[in-house]
Each structure stands twice: as structure tokens, then as C-alpha cells.
Short mmCIF file of C-alpha atoms in Angstrom, two decimals:
data_model
loop_
_atom_site.label_atom_id
_atom_site.label_comp_id
_atom_site.label_asym_id
_atom_site.label_seq_id
_atom_site.Cartn_x
_atom_site.Cartn_y
_atom_site.Cartn_z
CA UNK A 3 34.59 9.61 -26.62
CA UNK A 4 34.07 6.94 -29.08
CA UNK A 5 35.00 7.12 -32.50
CA UNK A 6 32.09 6.67 -35.03
CA UNK A 7 33.72 3.56 -35.97
CA UNK A 8 33.92 2.06 -32.99
CA UNK A 9 30.28 3.33 -32.38
CA UNK A 10 29.36 1.35 -35.95
CA UNK A 11 31.22 -1.77 -34.77
CA UNK A 12 29.24 -1.86 -31.45
CA UNK A 13 25.66 -1.41 -33.17
CA UNK A 14 26.36 -4.12 -35.32
CA UNK A 15 27.62 -6.41 -32.74
CA UNK A 16 24.43 -5.41 -30.83
CA UNK A 17 22.25 -5.98 -34.22
CA UNK A 18 23.41 -9.29 -34.67
CA UNK A 19 23.01 -10.38 -30.78
CA UNK A 20 19.31 -9.36 -31.39
CA UNK A 21 18.41 -10.69 -34.47
CA UNK A 22 20.88 -13.13 -35.45
CA UNK A 23 21.60 -11.46 -39.02
CA UNK A 24 25.32 -11.23 -39.30
CA UNK A 25 27.07 -7.42 -40.53
CA UNK A 26 30.83 -6.97 -41.11
CA UNK A 27 32.03 -6.76 -37.74
CA UNK A 28 35.71 -5.97 -38.11
CA UNK A 29 37.94 -7.56 -35.61
CA UNK A 30 36.30 -10.59 -34.62
CA UNK A 31 37.14 -14.14 -34.93
CA UNK A 32 35.53 -16.00 -37.58
CA UNK A 33 32.92 -18.70 -35.81
CA UNK A 34 32.90 -16.23 -32.39
CA UNK A 35 29.59 -14.42 -33.35
CA UNK A 36 27.06 -17.15 -31.98
CA UNK A 37 28.98 -17.43 -28.46
CA UNK A 38 28.11 -13.47 -28.14
CA UNK A 39 24.62 -14.02 -29.08
CA UNK A 40 24.04 -16.64 -26.80
CA UNK A 41 25.89 -14.88 -23.98
CA UNK A 42 23.64 -11.70 -24.38
CA UNK A 43 20.48 -13.49 -24.87
CA UNK A 44 21.13 -15.34 -21.39
CA UNK A 45 21.59 -12.31 -19.60
CA UNK A 46 18.82 -10.82 -21.16
CA UNK A 47 16.21 -13.66 -21.26
CA UNK A 48 17.64 -14.59 -17.56
CA UNK A 49 16.57 -11.40 -16.22
CA UNK A 50 13.02 -10.90 -17.28
CA UNK A 51 12.65 -14.52 -16.71
CA UNK A 52 13.46 -13.81 -13.21
CA UNK A 53 11.44 -10.61 -12.68
CA UNK A 54 8.33 -12.48 -13.87
CA UNK A 55 8.55 -16.09 -12.65
CA UNK A 56 4.70 -16.21 -12.27
CA UNK A 57 3.95 -15.46 -15.99
CA UNK A 58 6.87 -17.24 -17.23
CA UNK A 59 5.20 -20.49 -15.10
CA UNK A 60 1.62 -20.09 -16.46
CA UNK A 61 2.65 -19.12 -20.20
CA UNK A 62 3.66 -22.32 -22.02
CA UNK A 63 7.24 -22.17 -23.30
CA UNK A 64 6.12 -21.06 -26.95
CA UNK A 65 4.21 -18.17 -26.05
CA UNK A 66 6.96 -17.20 -23.83
CA UNK A 67 9.88 -17.47 -26.10
CA UNK A 68 7.73 -15.54 -28.94
CA UNK A 69 7.29 -12.75 -26.26
CA UNK A 70 11.04 -12.52 -25.47
CA UNK A 71 12.27 -12.72 -28.83
CA UNK A 72 9.46 -10.71 -30.49
CA UNK A 73 10.76 -8.03 -27.53
CA UNK A 74 13.88 -8.48 -28.22
CA UNK A 75 14.00 -8.11 -32.05
CA UNK A 76 11.69 -5.10 -32.12
CA UNK A 77 12.45 -3.19 -28.98
CA UNK A 78 15.09 -0.86 -28.78
CA UNK A 79 15.92 -0.49 -25.14
CA UNK A 80 15.82 2.98 -23.42
CA UNK A 81 17.68 2.08 -20.50
CA UNK A 82 20.99 0.99 -19.80
CA UNK A 83 19.98 -0.45 -16.18
CA UNK A 84 19.69 -3.77 -16.23
CA UNK A 85 17.34 -4.31 -13.82
CA UNK A 86 14.74 -1.98 -15.19
CA UNK A 87 14.57 -3.75 -18.37
CA UNK A 88 11.82 -5.97 -17.14
CA UNK A 89 9.75 -2.99 -17.11
CA UNK A 90 10.23 -1.90 -20.78
CA UNK A 91 9.42 -5.85 -21.06
CA UNK A 92 5.95 -5.33 -19.68
CA UNK A 93 5.33 -1.91 -21.47
CA UNK A 94 6.13 -3.66 -24.65
CA UNK A 95 3.67 -6.48 -24.27
CA UNK A 96 1.06 -4.04 -22.96
CA UNK A 97 1.52 -1.55 -26.03
CA UNK A 98 1.47 -4.45 -28.62
CA UNK A 99 -1.43 -6.01 -27.04
CA UNK A 100 -0.32 -9.52 -26.85
CA UNK A 101 -2.80 -10.12 -24.07
CA UNK A 102 -5.40 -9.95 -27.26
CA UNK A 103 -3.14 -12.11 -29.42
CA UNK A 104 -2.79 -14.96 -26.65
CA UNK A 105 -6.57 -14.67 -25.74
CA UNK A 106 -4.76 -13.85 -22.15
CA UNK A 107 -6.99 -10.55 -20.93
CA UNK A 108 -5.12 -10.66 -17.64
CA UNK A 109 -1.60 -10.64 -18.83
CA UNK A 110 -0.83 -7.09 -18.53
CA UNK A 111 -2.12 -7.13 -14.83
CA UNK A 112 -0.09 -9.64 -14.01
CA UNK A 113 3.34 -8.53 -15.83
CA UNK A 114 2.28 -5.23 -13.82
CA UNK A 115 1.99 -6.91 -10.64
CA UNK A 116 5.06 -8.80 -10.64
CA UNK A 117 6.88 -5.63 -11.87
CA UNK A 118 5.82 -3.68 -8.74
CA UNK A 119 7.52 -5.91 -6.49
CA UNK A 120 11.08 -4.85 -7.97
CA UNK A 121 9.84 -1.16 -8.47
CA UNK A 122 8.72 -0.62 -4.79
CA UNK A 123 11.99 -2.73 -3.47
CA UNK A 124 14.30 -0.45 -5.76
CA UNK A 125 12.84 2.87 -5.08
CA UNK A 126 14.75 5.33 -3.21
CA UNK A 127 14.12 5.72 0.50
CA UNK A 128 11.39 8.62 1.30
CA UNK A 129 12.15 10.78 4.00
CA UNK A 130 9.24 10.78 5.93
CA UNK A 131 10.22 13.12 8.91
CA UNK A 132 9.75 12.58 12.53
CA UNK A 133 6.75 10.66 13.77
CA UNK A 134 5.77 8.73 17.13
CA UNK A 135 4.34 5.52 17.51
CA UNK A 136 1.51 6.55 20.00
CA UNK A 137 -1.08 8.76 19.15
CA UNK A 138 -4.93 8.59 17.99
CA UNK A 139 -6.02 7.11 14.72
CA UNK A 140 -8.56 9.64 14.23
CA UNK A 141 -7.85 12.87 15.90
CA UNK A 142 -3.86 12.68 14.85
CA UNK A 143 -2.75 13.10 11.86
CA UNK A 144 -0.76 9.54 10.29
CA UNK A 145 2.35 9.16 8.32
CA UNK A 146 1.38 6.88 5.57
CA UNK A 147 4.65 4.62 4.67
CA UNK A 148 5.51 6.47 1.16
CA UNK A 149 8.03 3.86 -0.46
CA UNK A 150 4.98 2.54 -1.71
CA UNK A 151 2.67 2.40 -4.92
CA UNK A 152 -1.36 2.42 -5.06
CA UNK A 153 -2.76 0.70 -7.96
CA UNK A 154 -6.09 -0.50 -9.62
CA UNK A 155 -5.96 -3.90 -11.52
CA UNK A 156 -8.81 -5.31 -13.47
CA UNK A 157 -8.32 -8.81 -12.46
CA UNK A 158 -7.20 -10.23 -9.14
CA UNK A 159 -4.06 -12.00 -10.23
CA UNK A 160 -2.62 -11.06 -6.44
CA UNK A 161 -5.77 -13.12 -5.16
CA UNK A 162 -6.36 -16.29 -7.28
CA UNK A 163 -4.37 -18.57 -9.84
CA UNK A 164 -4.81 -17.01 -13.30
CA UNK A 165 -7.20 -19.93 -14.54
CA UNK A 166 -9.47 -18.36 -12.33
CA UNK A 167 -9.15 -14.40 -12.40
CA UNK A 168 -10.73 -14.04 -16.11
CA UNK A 169 -13.85 -14.60 -15.30
CA UNK A 170 -13.50 -11.94 -11.79
CA UNK A 171 -13.03 -8.90 -14.04
CA UNK A 172 -13.87 -5.87 -12.13
CA UNK A 173 -11.97 -3.07 -9.75
CA UNK A 174 -9.16 -4.18 -7.93
CA UNK A 175 -7.18 -2.08 -5.45
CA UNK A 176 -3.93 -3.04 -4.56
CA UNK A 177 -1.43 -1.27 -2.01
CA UNK A 178 2.38 -2.44 -2.55
CA UNK A 179 4.80 -1.20 0.17
CA UNK A 180 8.42 -1.72 1.34
CA UNK A 181 8.63 -2.58 5.10
CA UNK A 182 10.92 0.20 6.61
CA UNK A 183 13.11 -2.41 9.09
CA UNK A 184 13.41 -5.50 6.61
CA UNK A 185 12.92 -4.19 3.13
CA UNK A 186 10.39 -6.83 2.38
CA UNK A 187 7.74 -5.92 -0.16
CA UNK A 188 4.47 -6.64 0.94
CA UNK A 189 0.79 -6.28 -0.90
CA UNK A 190 -2.58 -5.31 0.51
CA UNK A 191 -5.92 -5.68 -1.28
CA UNK A 192 -8.06 -2.81 -0.12
CA UNK A 193 -11.60 -1.91 -0.57
CA UNK A 194 -12.67 1.40 -2.65
CA UNK A 195 -13.37 3.15 0.86
CA UNK A 196 -9.92 2.56 2.01
CA UNK A 197 -8.42 3.40 -1.03
CA UNK A 198 -9.82 6.61 -0.95
CA UNK A 199 -9.13 7.40 2.78
CA UNK A 200 -5.44 6.33 2.25
CA UNK A 201 -5.31 8.98 -0.99
CA UNK A 202 -6.88 11.80 1.12
CA UNK A 203 -4.09 10.99 3.78
CA UNK A 204 -1.18 10.93 1.49
CA UNK A 205 -2.45 14.28 -0.34
CA UNK A 206 -2.09 16.26 3.19
CA UNK A 207 -0.23 14.60 5.87
CA UNK A 208 -1.17 17.82 8.28
CA UNK A 209 -4.89 16.51 8.21
CA UNK A 210 -6.08 13.86 10.43
CA UNK A 211 -8.42 11.13 9.70
CA UNK A 212 -11.61 13.08 11.44
CA UNK A 213 -11.43 15.80 8.78
CA UNK A 214 -12.24 13.27 5.91
CA UNK A 215 -15.09 11.40 7.61
CA UNK A 216 -17.89 13.89 6.49
CA UNK A 217 -16.68 13.55 2.68
CA UNK A 218 -16.24 10.08 2.90
CA UNK A 219 -19.63 9.59 4.46
CA UNK A 220 -21.07 11.96 1.60
CA UNK A 221 -19.11 10.14 -1.09
CA UNK A 222 -19.85 6.77 0.07
CA UNK A 223 -23.35 7.55 1.04
CA UNK A 224 -22.77 6.57 4.52
CA UNK A 225 -25.37 8.07 6.83
CA UNK A 226 -23.82 6.63 10.05
CA UNK A 227 -20.76 8.71 10.71
CA UNK A 228 -19.96 7.01 14.07
CA UNK A 229 -19.89 3.81 12.83
CA UNK A 230 -17.41 4.79 9.93
CA UNK A 231 -15.25 6.49 12.28
CA UNK A 232 -14.93 3.27 14.20
CA UNK A 233 -14.22 1.23 11.22
CA UNK A 234 -11.65 3.54 9.96
CA UNK A 235 -10.28 3.61 13.74
CA UNK A 236 -9.89 -0.02 13.55
CA UNK A 237 -8.24 0.41 9.79
CA UNK A 238 -5.35 2.20 10.56
CA UNK A 239 -4.58 0.38 13.89
CA UNK A 240 -4.15 -2.48 11.28
CA UNK A 241 -2.14 -0.58 9.38
CA UNK A 242 0.23 0.68 12.00
CA UNK A 243 0.48 -3.34 12.61
CA UNK A 244 1.23 -4.14 9.07
CA UNK A 245 3.41 -1.34 8.72
CA UNK A 246 1.29 0.58 5.91
CA UNK A 247 0.99 3.75 8.19
CA UNK A 248 4.44 4.28 10.37
CA UNK A 249 3.03 6.10 13.07
CA UNK A 250 1.58 9.55 14.15
CA UNK A 251 3.02 13.10 12.97
CA UNK A 252 4.06 15.08 15.89
#
């Protein structure tokens, strides 16, 4: 266990690296402090920049540096794991409402979108159990890829350049999932109907799509259930090819 004086020295050194304000730190060679600050800044700023390459590109240098500096000085990191630090940066920017201050209403969605690629890539493997590649998309229960996140965005940052998204505010649903074999993270834009279907299928894997058709027909006021069944059948077949649906529960 560290001695109290050792903890104090570590905290003072960390404080200097974050703020540039010098405290008395015993044992340090004079003139070396700026090198520690430079090294720590390079690691932290580099990690965040690599996590958000699109945001780094669309924000000008002054805006990006302003966000990084304020985050590093004001935010007390809660994680000791470096790859998780960009999530805290995203939440800090969101909580402090820099999107309004910088007049970039799409900023929170963009940071979230970019962070999700890291989160889904790094999440532990879900145990999907046994399933078959052969089955009926309507009458057999399907196995949805649970190495995934289903989210709603206000701005379609996954579809258009940021200069175009401000005028396209609305409800956009995005399924972010990791391919089983390659580990590649994929993004799929979905309509509200298919989002609801996937939500129902993921809630209870023992139920086939056929059991949800009457409910979907009622919720979305679709009178022709046979047409809806054909639509769902085609959707599940496409999702099998893409890896969002893994197979059929047997």
C-alpha cells in the first residue's frame, strides 16, 4: 500500500500535467516537469484523437484544442483504463453542452457514433448458444447477434457529412454490431419497424417472428399481415447475410 506522502507526490505531479500549475514535488530534477506534462498530454490527447477521427477532422484546431484542454483540466477521470477514456470525453462534452456553445448541434451524436465502434469492438463475447444456419425466417426463432448496440440518433451523422445533417434532424435508428468471424464492427441504418422487430426478438429468443406479426401490424397500422410477413421474411434473410442475425435456434 502506498504511503500518504507518495500519494501526495503522485497527485501533485498529475495535477501539474493537467493544469501546468507547479506544486512542490520532492525528488524531481529541476526543469524536468515540462517533459512529464508533454509526455502525458501526448498520450491522452493522442488516445482521444484516435478515437474520434471524424470529430477531429470537422472541428477546427481551436475548437478541438479547447475541448481537450477543458476536459483534461476540469474532468477527474473515473477509469484507469486508457481505451475507455474517450467515453468519458464524450460524456464530458455532452454534459457541459459544448454542442450549444460551439453551435454544432450534431456534436454529441457524432462523438457517440464514433465511440460506439470502440465499445462494440471491445465488448466481451456474448455466449449465443447452439444455432443452425438453416431454418425458416418466419416460423423458427432466430438468434440475433448480441455483440451489438441498438441506438437512436437525432442527427444522421452515419449517413451524411456533418455540413448536411443539421437540416435533417429527426429520429434515426442505428444497429452497431461486431461480425463473429472477423471482429469487424458494422453499422446498419434501420427503419422504426425493423427496430421494433429486433427489439421483440431480442427480448425473447424463444419466440419466432410469426408471433410478433399481429402486434407489429397493430402498432404500425398495417392492415395487410401477409405483406408484412413477406417484408419481414426478406429482412431476416438479408440480416442473415450481413451477420446481424446469426442463425436459427434449434
